[in-house]
Coordinates of C-alpha atoms in Angstrom, one line a residue:
X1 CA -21.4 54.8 -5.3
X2 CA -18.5 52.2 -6.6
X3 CA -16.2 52.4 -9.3
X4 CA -16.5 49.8 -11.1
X5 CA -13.6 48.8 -14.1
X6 CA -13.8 45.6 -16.0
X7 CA -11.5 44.8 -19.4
X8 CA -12.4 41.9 -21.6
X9 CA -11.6 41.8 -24.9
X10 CA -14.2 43.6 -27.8
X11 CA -13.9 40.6 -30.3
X12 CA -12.4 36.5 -29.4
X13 CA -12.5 33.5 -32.0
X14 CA -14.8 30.8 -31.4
X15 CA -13.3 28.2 -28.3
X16 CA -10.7 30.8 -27.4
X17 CA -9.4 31.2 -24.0
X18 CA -9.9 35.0 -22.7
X19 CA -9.1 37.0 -19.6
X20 CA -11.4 38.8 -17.8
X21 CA -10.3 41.1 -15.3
X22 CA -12.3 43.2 -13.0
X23 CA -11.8 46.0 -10.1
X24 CA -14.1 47.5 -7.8
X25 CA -13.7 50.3 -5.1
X26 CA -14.5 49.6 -2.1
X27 CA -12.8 50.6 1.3
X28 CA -13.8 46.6 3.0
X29 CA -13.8 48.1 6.4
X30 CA -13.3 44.7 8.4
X31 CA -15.4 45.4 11.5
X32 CA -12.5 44.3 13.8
X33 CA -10.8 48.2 13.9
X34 CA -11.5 50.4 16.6
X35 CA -11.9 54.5 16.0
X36 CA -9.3 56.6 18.7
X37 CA -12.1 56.3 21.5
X38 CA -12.5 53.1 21.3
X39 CA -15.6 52.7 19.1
X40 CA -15.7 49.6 16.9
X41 CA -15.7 51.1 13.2
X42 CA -19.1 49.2 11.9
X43 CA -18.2 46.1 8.6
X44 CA -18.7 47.3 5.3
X45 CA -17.4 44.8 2.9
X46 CA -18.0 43.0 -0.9
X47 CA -19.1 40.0 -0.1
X48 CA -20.1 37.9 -2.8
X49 CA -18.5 38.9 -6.9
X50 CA -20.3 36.5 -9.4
X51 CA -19.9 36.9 -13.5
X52 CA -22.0 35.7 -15.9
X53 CA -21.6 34.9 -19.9
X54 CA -24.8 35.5 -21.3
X55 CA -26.5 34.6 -18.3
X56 CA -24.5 31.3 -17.6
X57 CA -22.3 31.9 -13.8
X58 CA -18.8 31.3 -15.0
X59 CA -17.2 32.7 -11.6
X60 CA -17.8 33.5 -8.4
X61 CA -16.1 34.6 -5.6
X62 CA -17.4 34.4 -1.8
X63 CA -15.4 37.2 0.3
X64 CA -14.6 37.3 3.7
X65 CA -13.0 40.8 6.0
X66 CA -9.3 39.5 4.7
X67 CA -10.0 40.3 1.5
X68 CA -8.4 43.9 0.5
X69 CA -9.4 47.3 -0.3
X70 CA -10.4 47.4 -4.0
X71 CA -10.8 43.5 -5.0
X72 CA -9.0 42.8 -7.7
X73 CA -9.9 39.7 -10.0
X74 CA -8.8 37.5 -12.5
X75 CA -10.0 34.7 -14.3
X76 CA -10.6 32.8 -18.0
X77 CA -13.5 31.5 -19.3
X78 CA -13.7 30.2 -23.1
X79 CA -15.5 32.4 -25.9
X80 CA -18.4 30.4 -26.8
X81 CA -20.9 33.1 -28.9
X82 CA -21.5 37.0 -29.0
X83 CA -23.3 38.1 -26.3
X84 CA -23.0 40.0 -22.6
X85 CA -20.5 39.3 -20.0
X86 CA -22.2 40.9 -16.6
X87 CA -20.4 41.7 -13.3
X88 CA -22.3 41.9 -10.2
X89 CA -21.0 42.9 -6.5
X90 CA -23.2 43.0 -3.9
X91 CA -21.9 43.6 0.0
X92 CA -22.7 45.0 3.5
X93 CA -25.5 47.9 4.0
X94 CA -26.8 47.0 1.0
X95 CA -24.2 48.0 -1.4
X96 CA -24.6 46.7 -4.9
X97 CA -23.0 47.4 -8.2
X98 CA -23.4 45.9 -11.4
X99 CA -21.7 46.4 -15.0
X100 CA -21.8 44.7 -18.2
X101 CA -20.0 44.4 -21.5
X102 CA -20.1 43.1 -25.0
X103 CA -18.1 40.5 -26.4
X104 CA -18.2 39.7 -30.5
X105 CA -17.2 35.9 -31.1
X106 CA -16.3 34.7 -34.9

C-alpha cells in the first residue's frame, strides 16, 4: 500500500493563489534493470497523477519510467469556494491510491 502525503492549506480567501503539494511512495521500478542473473526486473510505475477541486481536473501529470522514486509535485490553482481537493494515482499492476482534503474559502 502507498504513502500518500498531500499539504494544502485548511482555510484561503476567495481568488487566492494556493500551493498544493503532494508526495507519493512509490519505488517506479523502470523495467529497463536487470536482477544479478540477468532477469529483467518486471515495470511498476505511477503513471498518470490527476487533482481535482471539487470535482473540476485542475492538474494532471502523465508519467513516464524517468520519472523518480517517490513523485514529488507542485502546483497552484486559485481558491474559488469550500469544498474537496482529491488526489488520485493510479499506475502499473493495478496500483491505485487516492486521498482527499478540505479546504474552507471566505
Amino acid at each position: 500500500m502507498a504513502n500518500a502525503l498531500v499539504n494544502v492549506p485548511a482555510r484561503a480567501r476567495h481568488g487566492e493563489v494556493i500551493e498544493i503539494k503532494t508526495l507519493i511512495s512509490h519505488p517506479m521500478e523502470t523495467g529497463y534493470r536487470r536482477t544479478q542473473v540477468g532477469t529483467r526486473i518486471p515495470r511498476d510505475i505511477v503513471r498518470l497523477f490527476v487533482c481535482t477541486y471539487n470535482g473540476t481536473e485542475v492538474f494532471r501529470a502523465e508519467l513516464h519510467p524517468a520519472i523518480a522514486a517517490n513523485p514529488f509535485f507542485v502546483f497552484s490553482t486559485v481558491a474559488t469556494e469550500s469544498g474537496t481537493i482529491g488526489f488520485h494515482w493510479t499506475g502499473d499492476n493495478g496500483f491505485s491510491a487516492t486521498e482527499a482534503v478540505t479546504i474552507s474559502v471566505d
